mmCIF file of C-alpha atoms and ligand atoms in Angstrom:
data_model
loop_
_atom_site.group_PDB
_atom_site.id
_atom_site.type_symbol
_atom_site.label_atom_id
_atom_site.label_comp_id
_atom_site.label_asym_id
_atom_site.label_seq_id
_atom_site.Cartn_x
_atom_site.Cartn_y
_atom_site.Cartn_z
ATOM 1 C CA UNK A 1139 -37.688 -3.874 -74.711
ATOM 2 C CA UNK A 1140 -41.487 -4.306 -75.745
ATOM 3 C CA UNK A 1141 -42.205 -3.739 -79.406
ATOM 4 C CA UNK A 1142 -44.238 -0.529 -77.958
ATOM 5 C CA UNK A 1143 -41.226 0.808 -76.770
ATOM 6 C CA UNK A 1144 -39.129 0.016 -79.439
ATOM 7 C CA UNK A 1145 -41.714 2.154 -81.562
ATOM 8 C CA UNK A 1146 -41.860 5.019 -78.923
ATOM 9 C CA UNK A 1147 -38.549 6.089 -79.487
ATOM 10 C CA UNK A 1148 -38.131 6.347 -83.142
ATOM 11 C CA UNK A 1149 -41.470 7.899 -82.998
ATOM 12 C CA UNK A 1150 -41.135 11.829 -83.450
ATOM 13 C CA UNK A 1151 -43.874 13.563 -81.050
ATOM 14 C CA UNK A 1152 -45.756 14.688 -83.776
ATOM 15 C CA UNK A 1153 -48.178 17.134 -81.968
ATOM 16 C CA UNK A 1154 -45.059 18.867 -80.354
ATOM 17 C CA UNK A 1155 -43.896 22.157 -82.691
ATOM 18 C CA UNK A 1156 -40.245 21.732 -84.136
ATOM 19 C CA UNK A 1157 -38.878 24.294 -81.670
ATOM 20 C CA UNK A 1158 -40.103 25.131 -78.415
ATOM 21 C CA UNK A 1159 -39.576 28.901 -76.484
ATOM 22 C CA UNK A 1160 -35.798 27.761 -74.963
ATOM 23 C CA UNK A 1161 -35.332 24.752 -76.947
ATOM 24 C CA UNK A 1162 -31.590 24.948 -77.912
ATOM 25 C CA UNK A 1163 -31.852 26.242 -81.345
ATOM 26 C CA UNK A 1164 -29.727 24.046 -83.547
ATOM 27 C CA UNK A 1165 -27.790 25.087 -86.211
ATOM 28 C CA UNK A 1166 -28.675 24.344 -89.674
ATOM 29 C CA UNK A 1167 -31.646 26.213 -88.653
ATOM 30 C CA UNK A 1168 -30.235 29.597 -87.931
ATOM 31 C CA UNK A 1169 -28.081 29.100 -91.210
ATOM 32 C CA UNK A 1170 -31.650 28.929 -92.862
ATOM 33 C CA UNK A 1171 -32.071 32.474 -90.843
ATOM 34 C CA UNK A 1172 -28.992 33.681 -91.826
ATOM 35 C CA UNK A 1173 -29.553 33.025 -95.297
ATOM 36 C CA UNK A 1174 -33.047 34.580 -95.566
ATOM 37 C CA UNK A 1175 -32.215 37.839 -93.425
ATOM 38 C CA UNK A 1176 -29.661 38.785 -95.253
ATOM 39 C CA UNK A 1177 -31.565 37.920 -98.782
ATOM 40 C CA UNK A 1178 -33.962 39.555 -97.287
ATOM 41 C CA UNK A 1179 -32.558 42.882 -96.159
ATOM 42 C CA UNK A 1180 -31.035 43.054 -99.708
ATOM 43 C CA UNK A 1181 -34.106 42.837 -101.708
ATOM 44 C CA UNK A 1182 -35.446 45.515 -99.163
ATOM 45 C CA UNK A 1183 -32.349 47.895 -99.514
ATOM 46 C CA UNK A 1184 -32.971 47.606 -103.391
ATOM 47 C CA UNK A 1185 -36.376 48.472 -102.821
ATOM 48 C CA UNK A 1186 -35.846 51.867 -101.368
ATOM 49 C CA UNK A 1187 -32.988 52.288 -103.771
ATOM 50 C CA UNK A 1188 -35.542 51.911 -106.723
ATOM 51 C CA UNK A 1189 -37.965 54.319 -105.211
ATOM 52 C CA UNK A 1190 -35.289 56.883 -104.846
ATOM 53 C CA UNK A 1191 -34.142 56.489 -107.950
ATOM 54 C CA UNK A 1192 -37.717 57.937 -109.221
ATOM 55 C CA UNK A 1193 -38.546 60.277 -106.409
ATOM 56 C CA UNK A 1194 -35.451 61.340 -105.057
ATOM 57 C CA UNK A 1195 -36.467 64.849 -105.996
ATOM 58 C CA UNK A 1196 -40.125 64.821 -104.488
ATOM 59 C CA UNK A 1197 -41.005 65.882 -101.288
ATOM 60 C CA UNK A 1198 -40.633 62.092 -99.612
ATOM 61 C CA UNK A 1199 -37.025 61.584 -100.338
ATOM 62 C CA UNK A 1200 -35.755 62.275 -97.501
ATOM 63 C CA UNK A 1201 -37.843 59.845 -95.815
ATOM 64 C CA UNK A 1202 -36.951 57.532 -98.581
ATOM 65 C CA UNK A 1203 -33.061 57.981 -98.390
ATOM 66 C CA UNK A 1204 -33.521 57.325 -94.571
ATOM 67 C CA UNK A 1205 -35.263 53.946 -94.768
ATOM 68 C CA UNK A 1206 -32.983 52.801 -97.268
ATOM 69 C CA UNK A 1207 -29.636 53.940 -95.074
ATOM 70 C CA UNK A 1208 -31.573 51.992 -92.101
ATOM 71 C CA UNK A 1209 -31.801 48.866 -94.854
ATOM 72 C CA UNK A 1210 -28.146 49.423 -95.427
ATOM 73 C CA UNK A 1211 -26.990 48.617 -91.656
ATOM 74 C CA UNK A 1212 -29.720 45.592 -91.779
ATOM 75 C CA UNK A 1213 -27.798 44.546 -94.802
ATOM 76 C CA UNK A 1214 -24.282 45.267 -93.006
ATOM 77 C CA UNK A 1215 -25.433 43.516 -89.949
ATOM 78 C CA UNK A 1216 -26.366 40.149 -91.433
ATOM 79 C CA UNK A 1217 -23.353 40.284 -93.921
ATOM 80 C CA UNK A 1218 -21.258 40.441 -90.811
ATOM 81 C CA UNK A 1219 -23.447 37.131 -89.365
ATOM 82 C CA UNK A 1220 -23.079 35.172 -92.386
ATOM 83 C CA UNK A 1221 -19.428 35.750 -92.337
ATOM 84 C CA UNK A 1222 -18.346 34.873 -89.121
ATOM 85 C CA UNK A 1223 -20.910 31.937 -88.957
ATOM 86 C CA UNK A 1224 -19.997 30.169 -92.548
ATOM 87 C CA UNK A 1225 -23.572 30.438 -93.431
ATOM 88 C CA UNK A 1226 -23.918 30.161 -97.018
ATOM 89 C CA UNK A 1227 -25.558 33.319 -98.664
ATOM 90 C CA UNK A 1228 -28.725 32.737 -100.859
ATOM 91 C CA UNK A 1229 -27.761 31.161 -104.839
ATOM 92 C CA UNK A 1230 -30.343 34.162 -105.457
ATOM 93 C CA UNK A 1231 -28.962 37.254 -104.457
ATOM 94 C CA UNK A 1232 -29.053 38.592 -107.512
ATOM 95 C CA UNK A 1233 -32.503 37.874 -108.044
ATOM 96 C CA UNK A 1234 -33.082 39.420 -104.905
ATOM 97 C CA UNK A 1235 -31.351 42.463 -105.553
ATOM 98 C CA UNK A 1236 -32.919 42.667 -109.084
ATOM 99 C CA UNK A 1237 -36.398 42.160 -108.394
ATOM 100 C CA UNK A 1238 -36.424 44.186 -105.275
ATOM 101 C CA UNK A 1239 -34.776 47.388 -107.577
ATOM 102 C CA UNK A 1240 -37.777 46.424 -109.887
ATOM 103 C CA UNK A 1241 -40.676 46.656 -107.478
ATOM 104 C CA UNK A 1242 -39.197 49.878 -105.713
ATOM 105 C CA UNK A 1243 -38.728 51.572 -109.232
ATOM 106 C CA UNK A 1244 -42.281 50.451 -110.746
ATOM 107 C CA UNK A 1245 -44.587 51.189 -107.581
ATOM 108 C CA UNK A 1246 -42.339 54.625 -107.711
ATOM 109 C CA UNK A 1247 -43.844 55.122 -111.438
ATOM 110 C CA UNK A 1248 -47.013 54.291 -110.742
ATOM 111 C CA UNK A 1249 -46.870 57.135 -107.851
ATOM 112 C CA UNK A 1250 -45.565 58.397 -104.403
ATOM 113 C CA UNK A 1251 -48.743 56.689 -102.338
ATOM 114 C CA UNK A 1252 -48.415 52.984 -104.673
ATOM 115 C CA UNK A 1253 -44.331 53.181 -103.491
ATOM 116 C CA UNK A 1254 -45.750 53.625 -99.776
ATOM 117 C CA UNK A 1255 -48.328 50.797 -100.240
ATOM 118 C CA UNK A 1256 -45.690 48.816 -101.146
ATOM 119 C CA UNK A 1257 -43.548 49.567 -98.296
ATOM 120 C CA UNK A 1258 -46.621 48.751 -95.827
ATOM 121 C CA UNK A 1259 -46.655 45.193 -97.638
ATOM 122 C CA UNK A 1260 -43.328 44.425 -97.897
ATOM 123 C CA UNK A 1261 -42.672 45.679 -94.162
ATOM 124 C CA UNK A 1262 -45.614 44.310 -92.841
ATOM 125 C CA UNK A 1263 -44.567 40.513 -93.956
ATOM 126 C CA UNK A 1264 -40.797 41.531 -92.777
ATOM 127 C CA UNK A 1265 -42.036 42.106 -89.313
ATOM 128 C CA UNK A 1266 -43.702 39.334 -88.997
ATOM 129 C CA UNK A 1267 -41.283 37.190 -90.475
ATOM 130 C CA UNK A 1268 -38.868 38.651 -87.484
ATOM 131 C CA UNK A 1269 -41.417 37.802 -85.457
ATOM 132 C CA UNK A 1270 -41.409 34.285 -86.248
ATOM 133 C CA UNK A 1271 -37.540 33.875 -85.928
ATOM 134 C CA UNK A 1272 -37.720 35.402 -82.381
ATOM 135 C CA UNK A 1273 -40.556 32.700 -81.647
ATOM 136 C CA UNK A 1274 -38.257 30.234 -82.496
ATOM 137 C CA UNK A 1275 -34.966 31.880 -81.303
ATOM 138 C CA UNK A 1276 -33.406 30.210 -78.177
ATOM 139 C CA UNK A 1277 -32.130 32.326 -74.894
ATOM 140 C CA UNK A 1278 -28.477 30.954 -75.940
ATOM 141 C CA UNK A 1279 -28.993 33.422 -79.395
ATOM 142 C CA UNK A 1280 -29.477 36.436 -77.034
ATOM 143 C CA UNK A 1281 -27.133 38.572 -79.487
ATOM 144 C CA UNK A 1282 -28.992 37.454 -82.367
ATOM 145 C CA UNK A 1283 -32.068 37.975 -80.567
ATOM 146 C CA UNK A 1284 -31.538 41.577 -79.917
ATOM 147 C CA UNK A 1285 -30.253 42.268 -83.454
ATOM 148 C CA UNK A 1286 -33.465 40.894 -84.879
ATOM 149 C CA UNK A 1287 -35.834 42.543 -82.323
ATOM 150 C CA UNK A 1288 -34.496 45.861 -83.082
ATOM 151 C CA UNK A 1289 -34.213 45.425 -86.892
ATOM 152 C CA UNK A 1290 -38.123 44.443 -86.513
ATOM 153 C CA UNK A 1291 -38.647 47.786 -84.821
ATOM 154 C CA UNK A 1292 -37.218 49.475 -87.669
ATOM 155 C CA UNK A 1293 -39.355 47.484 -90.357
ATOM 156 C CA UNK A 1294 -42.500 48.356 -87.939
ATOM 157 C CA UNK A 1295 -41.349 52.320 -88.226
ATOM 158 C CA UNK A 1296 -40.794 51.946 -91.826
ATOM 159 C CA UNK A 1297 -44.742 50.778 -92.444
ATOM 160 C CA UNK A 1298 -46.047 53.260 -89.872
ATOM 161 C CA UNK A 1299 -44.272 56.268 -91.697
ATOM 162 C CA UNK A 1300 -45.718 54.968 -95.535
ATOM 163 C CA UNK A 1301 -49.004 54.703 -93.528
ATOM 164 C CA UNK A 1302 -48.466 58.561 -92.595
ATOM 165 C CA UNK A 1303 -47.533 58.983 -96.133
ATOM 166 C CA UNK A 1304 -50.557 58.112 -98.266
ATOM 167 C CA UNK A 1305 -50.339 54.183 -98.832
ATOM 168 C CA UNK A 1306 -53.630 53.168 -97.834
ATOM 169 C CA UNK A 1307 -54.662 55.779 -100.299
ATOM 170 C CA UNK A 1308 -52.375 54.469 -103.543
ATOM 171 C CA UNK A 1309 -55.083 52.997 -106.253
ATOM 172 C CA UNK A 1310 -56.174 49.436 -106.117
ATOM 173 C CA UNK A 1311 -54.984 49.279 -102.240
ATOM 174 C CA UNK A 1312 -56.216 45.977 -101.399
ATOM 175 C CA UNK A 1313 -54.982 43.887 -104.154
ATOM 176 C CA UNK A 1314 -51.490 45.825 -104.661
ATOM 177 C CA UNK A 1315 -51.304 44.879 -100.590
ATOM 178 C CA UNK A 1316 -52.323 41.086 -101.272
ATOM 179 C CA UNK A 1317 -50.164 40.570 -104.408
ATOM 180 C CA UNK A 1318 -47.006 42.717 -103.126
ATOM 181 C CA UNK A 1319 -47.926 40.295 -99.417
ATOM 182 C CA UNK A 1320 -47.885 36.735 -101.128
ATOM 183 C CA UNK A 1321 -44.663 37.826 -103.292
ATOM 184 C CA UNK A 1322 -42.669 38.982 -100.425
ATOM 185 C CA UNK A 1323 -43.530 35.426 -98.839
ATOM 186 C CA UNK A 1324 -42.957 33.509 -101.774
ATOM 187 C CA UNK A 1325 -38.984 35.464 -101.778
ATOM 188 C CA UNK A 1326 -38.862 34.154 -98.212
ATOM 189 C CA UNK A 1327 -39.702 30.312 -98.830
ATOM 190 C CA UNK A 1328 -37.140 30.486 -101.548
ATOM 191 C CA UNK A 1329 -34.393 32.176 -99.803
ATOM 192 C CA UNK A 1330 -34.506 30.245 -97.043
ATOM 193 C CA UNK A 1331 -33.915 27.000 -99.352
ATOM 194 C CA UNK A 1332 -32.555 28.415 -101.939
HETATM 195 FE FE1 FE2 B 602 -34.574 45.877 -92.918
HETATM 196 FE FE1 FE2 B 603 -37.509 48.126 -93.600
#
């Protein structure tokens, strides 16, 4: 064996992505998934839970109530997953659940249309986020797969119906979307590490 060989194959392909479409997906890395769905779908249930627990007598409740119930069965779902796959849930729950309940309770004060900007950010980075995992997701995950695509079809609902309901008009749009945006990501690093 030449020492160009030799160096061949301990060399990672460098240029070549970590997971390819069909690439068997391995399994620490849906763990990682797991973890930050479920984190994820908690923070988001706590959201909704906040902004009902200001508006739940205004006019958008309903709506409100609804997204959160839809939340709830995201929440239920990945529970389940975690479960039956010995994935081990984020160390931060709490934090999740805690500073989701804060945002959802303080873009509630501020008013209806800054709780619906907030929904457009937080859904908008969810989605994509799903996205992502179904980029990476291998045929072999088909179940998983079709949990995730639909749950993503929710999150897409829940930022077209705050988009119906005033967020683009909330005050200080753009930088409550950018802030709200690079804290939702910043929850998603962590959870899926921490
Ligand atoms: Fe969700
Ligand atoms: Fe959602």
């Amino acid at each position: 064996m030449t020492a160009q060989m030799t160096l061949d194959y301990h060399m990672p392909n460098r240029a070549r992505p970590a997971t390819l479409p069909g690439d068997r997906t391995g399994g620490a890395d849906v763990a990682a998934m797991l973890r930050v769905d479920q984190a994820g779908e908690l923070g988001a249930k706590a959201i909704y839970r906040g902004q009902m627990a200001v508006l739940g007598r205004q006019a958008c409740a309903p709506l409100l109530a609804e997204m959160e119930a839809q939340e709830a069965e995201h929440l239920a779902a990945f529970d389940k997953l975690v479960v039956d796959r010995r994935v081990r849930p984020s160390a931060l729950s709490p934090l999740w659940r805690a500073a989701g309940y804060a945002l959802g309770t303080v873009g509630a004060l501020v008013g209806e249309r800054t709780a619906m900007a907030t929904t457009v950010a937080v859904e908008e980075v969810i989605e994509g986020h799903y996205q992502e995992q179904l980029d990476r997701l291998s045929e072999d995950e088909a179940e998983l797969r079709a949990t995730i695509a639909e749950f993503r079809d929710d999150e897409l609902k829940h930022r077209d119906t705050a988009l119906q309901n005033g967020a683009e008009e909330a005050p200080a749009y753009q930088i409550l979307s950018r802030s709200v945006k690079a804290g939702t990501k910043l929850a998603i690093w962590l959870a899926q590490r921490v």
